[in-house]
PDB file of N, CA and C in Angstrom:
ATOM      1  N   MET Y   1     102.890  96.479 114.091  1.00 84.00           N
ATOM      2  CA  MET Y   1     102.432  96.833 112.811  1.00 84.00           C
ATOM      3  C   MET Y   1     103.626  98.184 112.534  1.00 84.00           C
ATOM      4  N   LEU Y   2     103.573  97.951 110.965  1.00 91.00           N
ATOM      5  CA  LEU Y   2     104.683  98.952 110.362  1.00 91.00           C
ATOM      6  C   LEU Y   2     104.449 100.339 110.080  1.00 91.00           C
ATOM      7  N   ILE Y   3     105.088 101.328 110.438  1.00 94.00           N
ATOM      8  CA  ILE Y   3     104.541 102.441 109.917  1.00 94.00           C
ATOM      9  C   ILE Y   3     105.293 102.738 108.560  1.00 94.00           C
ATOM     10  N   ILE Y   4     104.669 103.384 107.759  1.00 97.00           N
ATOM     11  CA  ILE Y   4     105.017 103.719 106.402  1.00 97.00           C
ATOM     12  C   ILE Y   4     104.911 105.218 106.250  1.00 97.00           C
ATOM     13  N   LYS Y   5     105.953 105.939 105.854  1.00 97.00           N
ATOM     14  CA  LYS Y   5     105.915 107.297 105.343  1.00 97.00           C
ATOM     15  C   LYS Y   5     105.432 107.707 103.905  1.00 97.00           C
ATOM     16  N   CYS Y   6     104.333 107.998 103.765  1.00 98.00           N
ATOM     17  CA  CYS Y   6     103.910 108.626 102.570  1.00 98.00           C
ATOM     18  C   CYS Y   6     104.366 109.761 101.809  1.00 98.00           C
ATOM     19  N   PRO Y   7     105.240 109.975 100.918  1.00 97.00           N
ATOM     20  CA  PRO Y   7     105.814 111.133 100.403  1.00 97.00           C
ATOM     21  C   PRO Y   7     104.982 112.320 100.513  1.00 97.00           C
ATOM     22  N   TYR Y   8     103.636 112.085 100.584  1.00 97.00           N
ATOM     23  CA  TYR Y   8     102.594 113.105 100.532  1.00 97.00           C
ATOM     24  C   TYR Y   8     101.864 113.512 101.658  1.00 97.00           C
ATOM     25  N   CYS Y   9     101.606 112.463 102.622  1.00 97.00           N
ATOM     26  CA  CYS Y   9     100.989 112.601 103.782  1.00 97.00           C
ATOM     27  C   CYS Y   9     101.535 112.417 104.737  1.00 97.00           C
ATOM     28  N   GLY Y  10     102.899 111.687 104.991  1.00 97.00           N
ATOM     29  CA  GLY Y  10     103.556 111.655 106.029  1.00 97.00           C
ATOM     30  C   GLY Y  10     103.531 110.104 106.528  1.00 97.00           C
ATOM     31  N   GLU Y  11     103.744 110.182 107.693  1.00 97.00           N
ATOM     32  CA  GLU Y  11     103.908 108.765 108.522  1.00 97.00           C
ATOM     33  C   GLU Y  11     102.400 108.220 108.775  1.00 97.00           C
ATOM     34  N   ARG Y  12     102.137 106.842 108.046  1.00 97.00           N
ATOM     35  CA  ARG Y  12     100.830 106.282 108.630  1.00 97.00           C
ATOM     36  C   ARG Y  12     100.915 104.683 108.942  1.00 97.00           C
ATOM     37  N   PRO Y  13     100.194 104.160 109.402  1.00 97.00           N
ATOM     38  CA  PRO Y  13     100.083 102.549 109.702  1.00 97.00           C
ATOM     39  C   PRO Y  13      99.809 101.934 108.237  1.00 97.00           C
ATOM     40  N   GLU Y  14     100.607 100.609 108.176  1.00 95.00           N
ATOM     41  CA  GLU Y  14     100.423 100.104 107.012  1.00 95.00           C
ATOM     42  C   GLU Y  14      99.349  99.491 106.514  1.00 95.00           C
ATOM     43  N   LEU Y  15      98.230  99.501 107.442  1.00 96.00           N
ATOM     44  CA  LEU Y  15      96.877  99.150 106.936  1.00 96.00           C
ATOM     45  C   LEU Y  15      96.387 100.045 105.739  1.00 96.00           C
ATOM     46  N   GLU Y  16      97.026 101.137 105.740  1.00 98.00           N
ATOM     47  CA  GLU Y  16      96.520 102.362 104.804  1.00 98.00           C
ATOM     48  C   GLU Y  16      97.086 101.975 103.289  1.00 98.00           C
ATOM     49  N   PHE Y  17      97.814 101.085 103.035  1.00 98.00           N
ATOM     50  CA  PHE Y  17      98.591 100.998 101.989  1.00 98.00           C
ATOM     51  C   PHE Y  17      98.513  99.597 101.237  1.00 98.00           C
ATOM     52  N   SER Y  18      98.723  99.780  99.918  1.00 97.00           N
ATOM     53  CA  SER Y  18      98.754  98.574  99.264  1.00 97.00           C
ATOM     54  C   SER Y  18      99.923  98.335  98.443  1.00 97.00           C
ATOM     55  N   TYR Y  19     100.508  97.158  98.295  1.00 96.00           N
ATOM     56  CA  TYR Y  19     101.601  96.938  97.539  1.00 96.00           C
ATOM     57  C   TYR Y  19     101.182  96.768  96.258  1.00 96.00           C
ATOM     58  N   ALA Y  20     101.789  97.704  95.479  1.00 95.00           N
ATOM     59  CA  ALA Y  20     101.676  97.378  93.952  1.00 95.00           C
ATOM     60  C   ALA Y  20     102.818  97.099  92.785  1.00 95.00           C
ATOM     61  N   GLY Y  21     103.741  96.397  93.501  1.00 93.00           N
ATOM     62  CA  GLY Y  21     104.598  95.292  92.509  1.00 93.00           C
ATOM     63  C   GLY Y  21     106.135  96.104  92.254  1.00 93.00           C
ATOM     64  N   GLU Y  22     106.737  95.798  91.622  1.00 94.00           N
ATOM     65  CA  GLU Y  22     108.320  96.177  91.493  1.00 94.00           C
ATOM     66  C   GLU Y  22     108.310  97.686  90.756  1.00 94.00           C
ATOM     67  N   ALA Y  23     109.055  98.524  91.270  1.00 94.00           N
ATOM     68  CA  ALA Y  23     109.056  99.990  91.001  1.00 94.00           C
ATOM     69  C   ALA Y  23     110.188  99.868  89.772  1.00 94.00           C
ATOM     70  N   HIS Y  24     110.016 100.923  88.958  1.00 91.00           N
ATOM     71  CA  HIS Y  24     110.741 101.332  88.073  1.00 91.00           C
ATOM     72  C   HIS Y  24     110.761 100.462  86.781  1.00 91.00           C
ATOM     73  N   ILE Y  25     109.769  99.737  86.498  1.00 91.00           N
ATOM     74  CA  ILE Y  25     109.292  99.020  85.183  1.00 91.00           C
ATOM     75  C   ILE Y  25     108.899  99.668  84.125  1.00 91.00           C
ATOM     76  N   ASP Y  26     109.595  99.789  83.023  1.00 89.00           N
ATOM     77  CA  ASP Y  26     109.156 100.717  82.116  1.00 89.00           C
ATOM     78  C   ASP Y  26     108.045  99.883  81.084  1.00 89.00           C
ATOM     79  N   ARG Y  27     106.974 100.495  80.410  1.00 91.00           N
ATOM     80  CA  ARG Y  27     106.230  99.840  79.669  1.00 91.00           C
ATOM     81  C   ARG Y  27     106.917  99.831  78.214  1.00 91.00           C
ATOM     82  N   PRO Y  28     106.836  98.697  77.626  1.00 94.00           N
ATOM     83  CA  PRO Y  28     107.493  98.655  76.349  1.00 94.00           C
ATOM     84  C   PRO Y  28     106.529  99.589  75.520  1.00 94.00           C
ATOM     85  N   ALA Y  29     107.761 100.100  74.688  1.00 94.00           N
ATOM     86  CA  ALA Y  29     107.122 101.442  73.757  1.00 94.00           C
ATOM     87  C   ALA Y  29     106.065 101.076  72.500  1.00 94.00           C
ATOM     88  N   ARG Y  30     106.468  99.715  72.120  1.00 95.00           N
ATOM     89  CA  ARG Y  30     105.427  99.206  71.042  1.00 95.00           C
ATOM     90  C   ARG Y  30     105.143  98.006  71.566  1.00 95.00           C
ATOM     91  N   PRO Y  31     104.266  97.705  72.285  1.00 93.00           N
ATOM     92  CA  PRO Y  31     103.664  96.563  72.843  1.00 93.00           C
ATOM     93  C   PRO Y  31     103.064  95.297  71.690  1.00 93.00           C
ATOM     94  N   ALA Y  32     102.749  95.807  70.790  1.00 94.00           N
ATOM     95  CA  ALA Y  32     102.393  95.039  69.634  1.00 94.00           C
ATOM     96  C   ALA Y  32     103.344  94.338  68.857  1.00 94.00           C
ATOM     97  N   ASP Y  33     104.727  94.876  68.762  1.00 96.00           N
ATOM     98  CA  ASP Y  33     105.754  94.461  68.178  1.00 96.00           C
ATOM     99  C   ASP Y  33     106.284  93.040  68.909  1.00 96.00           C
ATOM    100  N   LEU Y  34     105.911  93.026  70.027  1.00 95.00           N
ATOM    101  CA  LEU Y  34     106.680  92.003  71.040  1.00 95.00           C
ATOM    102  C   LEU Y  34     106.093  90.731  70.845  1.00 95.00           C
ATOM    103  N   SER Y  35     106.902  89.644  70.834  1.00 96.00           N
ATOM    104  CA  SER Y  35     106.542  88.205  71.005  1.00 96.00           C
ATOM    105  C   SER Y  35     105.466  87.876  72.309  1.00 96.00           C
ATOM    106  N   ASP Y  36     105.070  86.817  72.112  1.00 96.00           N
ATOM    107  CA  ASP Y  36     104.438  86.191  73.221  1.00 96.00           C
ATOM    108  C   ASP Y  36     105.167  85.746  74.574  1.00 96.00           C
ATOM    109  N   GLU Y  37     106.403  85.505  74.296  1.00 96.00           N
ATOM    110  CA  GLU Y  37     107.377  85.303  75.375  1.00 96.00           C
ATOM    111  C   GLU Y  37     108.008  86.594  76.092  1.00 96.00           C
ATOM    112  N   GLU Y  38     108.196  87.668  75.261  1.00 95.00           N
ATOM    113  CA  GLU Y  38     108.584  88.957  75.596  1.00 95.00           C
ATOM    114  C   GLU Y  38     107.309  89.687  76.368  1.00 95.00           C
ATOM    115  N   TRP Y  39     106.279  89.528  75.698  1.00 95.00           N
ATOM    116  CA  TRP Y  39     104.999  89.918  76.479  1.00 95.00           C
ATOM    117  C   TRP Y  39     104.988  89.494  78.021  1.00 95.00           C
ATOM    118  N   ASN Y  40     104.727  88.026  77.616  1.00 95.00           N
ATOM    119  CA  ASN Y  40     104.603  87.254  79.229  1.00 95.00           C
ATOM    120  C   ASN Y  40     105.727  87.836  80.179  1.00 95.00           C
ATOM    121  N   SER Y  41     107.113  87.848  79.710  1.00 93.00           N
ATOM    122  CA  SER Y  41     107.993  88.073  80.625  1.00 93.00           C
ATOM    123  C   SER Y  41     108.021  89.550  81.277  1.00 93.00           C
ATOM    124  N   TYR Y  42     107.471  90.640  80.210  1.00 94.00           N
ATOM    125  CA  TYR Y  42     107.095  92.195  80.727  1.00 94.00           C
ATOM    126  C   TYR Y  42     106.039  91.902  81.778  1.00 94.00           C
ATOM    127  N   LEU Y  43     105.031  91.174  81.901  1.00 93.00           N
ATOM    128  CA  LEU Y  43     103.995  91.082  82.417  1.00 93.00           C
ATOM    129  C   LEU Y  43     104.238  89.966  83.900  1.00 93.00           C
ATOM    130  N   TYR Y  44     104.813  89.368  83.762  1.00 93.00           N
ATOM    131  CA  TYR Y  44     105.128  88.196  84.785  1.00 93.00           C
ATOM    132  C   TYR Y  44     106.695  88.298  85.577  1.00 93.00           C
ATOM    133  N   THR Y  45     107.463  88.420  84.821  1.00 91.00           N
ATOM    134  CA  THR Y  45     108.939  88.399  85.416  1.00 91.00           C
ATOM    135  C   THR Y  45     109.233  89.359  86.041  1.00 91.00           C
ATOM    136  N   ARG Y  46     109.893  89.487  87.359  1.00 91.00           N
ATOM    137  CA  ARG Y  46     110.000  90.379  88.305  1.00 91.00           C
ATOM    138  C   ARG Y  46     111.110  89.710  88.862  1.00 91.00           C
ATOM    139  N   SER Y  47     112.001  90.659  89.708  1.00 87.00           N
ATOM    140  CA  SER Y  47     113.180  90.216  90.319  1.00 87.00           C
ATOM    141  C   SER Y  47     112.454  90.038  91.897  1.00 87.00           C
ATOM    142  N   ASN Y  48     112.987  89.179  92.770  1.00 88.00           N
ATOM    143  CA  ASN Y  48     112.573  88.982  93.882  1.00 88.00           C
ATOM    144  C   ASN Y  48     113.785  88.908  94.872  1.00 88.00           C
ATOM    145  N   PRO Y  49     114.548  90.011  94.975  1.00 91.00           N
ATOM    146  CA  PRO Y  49     115.995  89.872  95.719  1.00 91.00           C
ATOM    147  C   PRO Y  49     115.736  89.702  97.283  1.00 91.00           C
ATOM    148  N   LYS Y  50     116.826  89.046  97.800  1.00 95.00           N
ATOM    149  CA  LYS Y  50     117.029  88.981  99.207  1.00 95.00           C
ATOM    150  C   LYS Y  50     117.712  90.355  99.580  1.00 95.00           C
ATOM    151  N   GLY Y  51     117.181  91.186 100.262  1.00 95.00           N
ATOM    152  CA  GLY Y  51     117.641  92.630 100.828  1.00 95.00           C
ATOM    153  C   GLY Y  51     116.845  93.746 100.201  1.00 95.00           C
ATOM    154  N   LEU Y  52     117.482  94.906  99.628  1.00 94.00           N
ATOM    155  CA  LEU Y  52     117.241  95.936  99.324  1.00 94.00           C
ATOM    156  C   LEU Y  52     116.323  95.860  98.073  1.00 94.00           C
ATOM    157  N   HIS Y  53     115.122  96.411  98.014  1.00 94.00           N
ATOM    158  CA  HIS Y  53     114.135  96.264  96.560  1.00 94.00           C
ATOM    159  C   HIS Y  53     113.441  97.739  96.451  1.00 94.00           C
ATOM    160  N   ALA Y  54     113.379  97.946  95.048  1.00 94.00           N
ATOM    161  CA  ALA Y  54     112.479  99.021  95.121  1.00 94.00           C
ATOM    162  C   ALA Y  54     111.078  98.793  94.718  1.00 94.00           C
ATOM    163  N   GLU Y  55     110.398  99.273  95.282  1.00 96.00           N
ATOM    164  CA  GLU Y  55     108.828  98.848  95.138  1.00 96.00           C
ATOM    165  C   GLU Y  55     107.984  99.805  95.067  1.00 96.00           C
ATOM    166  N   ARG Y  56     106.451  99.733  94.556  1.00 97.00           N
ATOM    167  CA  ARG Y  56     105.470 100.497  94.196  1.00 97.00           C
ATOM    168  C   ARG Y  56     104.505 100.384  95.167  1.00 97.00           C
ATOM    169  N   TRP Y  57     104.234 101.190  95.905  1.00 98.00           N
ATOM    170  CA  TRP Y  57     103.263 101.157  96.746  1.00 98.00           C
ATOM    171  C   TRP Y  57     101.816 102.235  96.501  1.00 98.00           C
ATOM    172  N   ARG Y  58     100.754 102.078  97.189  1.00 98.00           N
ATOM    173  CA  ARG Y  58      99.501 102.952  96.904  1.00 98.00           C
ATOM    174  C   ARG Y  58      99.129 103.365  98.183  1.00 98.00           C
ATOM    175  N   HIS Y  59      98.816 104.605  98.365  1.00 98.00           N
ATOM    176  CA  HIS Y  59      98.315 105.045  99.932  1.00 98.00           C
ATOM    177  C   HIS Y  59      96.853 105.161  99.897  1.00 98.00           C
ATOM    178  N   LEU Y  60      96.194 103.660  99.894  1.00 97.00           N
ATOM    179  CA  LEU Y  60      94.671 103.729  99.798  1.00 97.00           C
ATOM    180  C   LEU Y  60      93.871 104.452 100.409  1.00 97.00           C
ATOM    181  N   HIS Y  61      94.271 104.610 101.454  1.00 96.00           N
ATOM    182  CA  HIS Y  61      92.942 105.213 102.709  1.00 96.00           C
ATOM    183  C   HIS Y  61      93.678 106.381 103.107  1.00 96.00           C
ATOM    184  N   GLY Y  62      94.067 107.195 102.170  1.00 95.00           N
ATOM    185  CA  GLY Y  62      94.941 108.572 102.321  1.00 95.00           C
ATOM    186  C   GLY Y  62      94.882 109.274 100.853  1.00 95.00           C
ATOM    187  N   CYS Y  63      95.929 109.633 100.425  1.00 97.00           N
ATOM    188  CA  CYS Y  63      95.651 110.339  99.409  1.00 97.00           C
ATOM    189  C   CYS Y  63      95.416 109.741  97.996  1.00 97.00           C
ATOM    190  N   ALA Y  64      95.531 108.492  98.319  1.00 97.00           N
ATOM    191  CA  ALA Y  64      94.993 107.352  97.177  1.00 97.00           C
ATOM    192  C   ALA Y  64      96.443 107.417  95.972  1.00 97.00           C
ATOM    193  N   ARG Y  65      97.696 108.082  95.980  1.00 98.00           N
ATOM    194  CA  ARG Y  65      98.492 108.454  95.171  1.00 98.00           C
ATOM    195  C   ARG Y  65      99.746 107.032  95.230  1.00 98.00           C
ATOM    196  N   PHE Y  66     100.216 106.837  94.139  1.00 98.00           N
ATOM    197  CA  PHE Y  66     101.324 105.876  94.097  1.00 98.00           C
ATOM    198  C   PHE Y  66     102.553 106.718  94.485  1.00 98.00           C
ATOM    199  N   PHE Y  67     103.419 105.815  95.087  1.00 98.00           N
ATOM    200  CA  PHE Y  67     105.094 106.212  95.634  1.00 98.00           C
ATOM    201  C   PHE Y  67     105.796 105.052  95.571  1.00 98.00           C
ATOM    202  N   ASN Y  68     107.121 105.425  95.608  1.00 97.00           N
ATOM    203  CA  ASN Y  68     107.909 104.338  95.636  1.00 97.00           C
ATOM    204  C   ASN Y  68     108.602 104.159  96.820  1.00 97.00           C
ATOM    205  N   ALA Y  69     109.325 103.114  97.015  1.00 97.00           N
ATOM    206  CA  ALA Y  69     109.736 102.815  98.487  1.00 97.00           C
ATOM    207  C   ALA Y  69     111.012 101.745  98.307  1.00 97.00           C
ATOM    208  N   VAL Y  70     111.966 102.082  99.070  1.00 96.00           N
ATOM    209  CA  VAL Y  70     113.014 100.711  99.071  1.00 96.00           C
ATOM    210  C   VAL Y  70     112.734 100.213 100.519  1.00 96.00           C
ATOM    211  N   ARG Y  71     112.578  98.981 100.493  1.00 95.00           N
ATOM    212  CA  ARG Y  71     112.367  97.996 101.468  1.00 95.00           C
ATOM    213  C   ARG Y  71     113.350  96.803 101.646  1.00 95.00           C
ATOM    214  N   ASP Y  72     113.760  96.635 102.582  1.00 96.00           N
ATOM    215  CA  ASP Y  72     114.953  95.360 102.979  1.00 96.00           C
ATOM    216  C   ASP Y  72     113.893  94.090 103.187  1.00 96.00           C
ATOM    217  N   THR Y  73     113.869  93.268 102.012  1.00 95.00           N
ATOM    218  CA  THR Y  73     113.023  92.163 102.143  1.00 95.00           C
ATOM    219  C   THR Y  73     113.215  91.055 103.515  1.00 95.00           C
ATOM    220  N   ARG Y  74     114.549  91.186 103.714  1.00 96.00           N
ATOM    221  CA  ARG Y  74     114.926  90.235 104.978  1.00 96.00           C
ATOM    222  C   ARG Y  74     114.051  90.516 106.342  1.00 96.00           C
ATOM    223  N   THR Y  75     114.284  92.021 106.176  1.00 95.00           N
ATOM    224  CA  THR Y  75     113.408  92.610 107.756  1.00 95.00           C
ATOM    225  C   THR Y  75     112.172  93.076 107.391  1.00 95.00           C
ATOM    226  N   ASP Y  76     111.707  93.418 106.403  1.00 94.00           N
ATOM    227  CA  ASP Y  76     110.365  93.907 106.115  1.00 94.00           C
ATOM    228  C   ASP Y  76     110.424  95.331 106.676  1.00 94.00           C
ATOM    229  N   MET Y  77     111.535  96.143 106.687  1.00 95.00           N
ATOM    230  CA  MET Y  77     111.613  97.410 106.946  1.00 95.00           C
ATOM    231  C   MET Y  77     111.924  98.381 105.950  1.00 95.00           C
ATOM    232  N   PHE Y  78     111.245  99.410 105.771  1.00 95.00           N
ATOM    233  CA  PHE Y  78     111.306 100.386 104.732  1.00 95.00           C
ATOM    234  C   PHE Y  78     112.477 101.451 105.160  1.00 95.00           C
ATOM    235  N   LEU Y  79     113.114 101.605 104.185  1.00 95.00           N
ATOM    236  CA  LEU Y  79     114.642 102.511 104.453  1.00 95.00           C
ATOM    237  C   LEU Y  79     114.313 103.966 103.937  1.00 95.00           C
ATOM    238  N   THR Y  80     113.392 104.157 102.797  1.00 95.00           N
ATOM    239  CA  THR Y  80     113.004 105.330 102.350  1.00 95.00           C
ATOM    240  C   THR Y  80     112.027 105.121 101.475  1.00 95.00           C
ATOM    241  N   THR Y  81     111.028 106.183 101.164  1.00 97.00           N
ATOM    242  CA  THR Y  81     109.877 106.523 100.033  1.00 97.00           C
ATOM    243  C   THR Y  81     110.141 107.590  99.388  1.00 97.00           C
ATOM    244  N   TYR Y  82     109.536 107.707  98.096  1.00 97.00           N
ATOM    245  CA  TYR Y  82     110.370 108.717  97.551  1.00 97.00           C
ATOM    246  C   TYR Y  82     108.798 108.637  96.155  1.00 97.00           C
ATOM    247  N   LYS Y  83     108.747 109.877  95.604  1.00 96.00           N
ATOM    248  CA  LYS Y  83     107.765 110.038  94.713  1.00 96.00           C
ATOM    249  C   LYS Y  83     107.850 109.219  93.391  1.00 96.00           C
ATOM    250  N   VAL Y  84     106.825 108.810  92.698  1.00 94.00           N
ATOM    251  CA  VAL Y  84     106.827 108.480  91.192  1.00 94.00           C
ATOM    252  C   VAL Y  84     107.270 109.477  90.459  1.00 94.00           C
ATOM    253  N   GLY Y  85     108.410 108.986  89.493  1.00 91.00           N
ATOM    254  CA  GLY Y  85     109.153 109.706  88.656  1.00 91.00           C
ATOM    255  C   GLY Y  85     110.525 110.112  89.173  1.00 91.00           C
ATOM    256  N   GLU Y  86     110.667 109.989  90.415  1.00 91.00           N
ATOM    257  CA  GLU Y  86     111.939 110.516  90.897  1.00 91.00           C
ATOM    258  C   GLU Y  86     112.843 108.980  91.143  1.00 91.00           C
ATOM    259  N   THR Y  87     114.133 109.246  91.083  1.00 85.00           N
ATOM    260  CA  THR Y  87     114.982 108.257  90.918  1.00 85.00           C
ATOM    261  C   THR Y  87     115.123 108.012  92.451  1.00 85.00           C
ATOM    262  N   ALA Y  88     115.688 106.277  92.365  1.00 80.00           N
ATOM    263  CA  ALA Y  88     115.687 106.091  93.879  1.00 80.00           C
ATOM    264  C   ALA Y  88     116.886 106.618  94.457  1.00 80.00           C
ATOM    265  N   PRO Y  89     116.809 107.097  95.831  1.00 79.00           N
ATOM    266  CA  PRO Y  89     118.036 107.820  96.478  1.00 79.00           C
ATOM    267  C   PRO Y  89     119.343 107.088  96.446  1.00 79.00           C
ATOM    268  N   LYS Y  90     120.384 107.593  96.163  1.00 74.00           N
ATOM    269  CA  LYS Y  90     121.841 107.318  95.970  1.00 74.00           C
ATOM    270  C   LYS Y  90     122.097 106.341  97.431  1.00 74.00           C
ATOM    271  N   GLY Y  91     123.199 105.341  97.397  1.00 57.00           N
ATOM    272  CA  GLY Y  91     123.525 104.692  98.413  1.00 57.00           C
ATOM    273  C   GLY Y  91     122.806 103.357  98.451  1.00 57.00           C
ATOM    274  N   ASP Y  92     121.757 103.391  97.759  1.00 47.00           N
ATOM    275  CA  ASP Y  92     120.719 101.932  97.797  1.00 47.00           C
ATOM    276  C   ASP Y  92     120.929 101.237  96.732  1.00 47.00           C
ATOM    277  N   ASP Y  93     120.844  99.775  97.088  1.00 47.00           N
ATOM    278  CA  ASP Y  93     121.265  98.713  96.228  1.00 47.00           C
ATOM    279  C   ASP Y  93     119.935  98.410  95.361  1.00 47.00           C
ATOM    280  N   ALA Y  94     118.899  99.103  95.587  1.00 47.00           N
ATOM    281  CA  ALA Y  94     117.436  98.615  94.867  1.00 47.00           C
ATOM    282  C   ALA Y  94     117.519  99.176  93.344  1.00 47.00           C
TER     283      ALA Y  94
END
């Protein structure tokens, strides 16, 4: 079992968490002005890198807060976690 460090609660087992998609995706300022193709791209197109990836997670069975994490998709290991609104730590390729 993986241990994930919630930036608010500390280390907890992975069963307490839920994946919530790619991190650092900005919502369009004026969604009504987007074409169908642009809206479709915003909703469904995400990177899926092999290696370091910035992701959003939620601590469902704890504080219920969202946070970001840098995870290596090759090994499934978490390198770091940080609060939403903070930038990814330097030195990561996420």
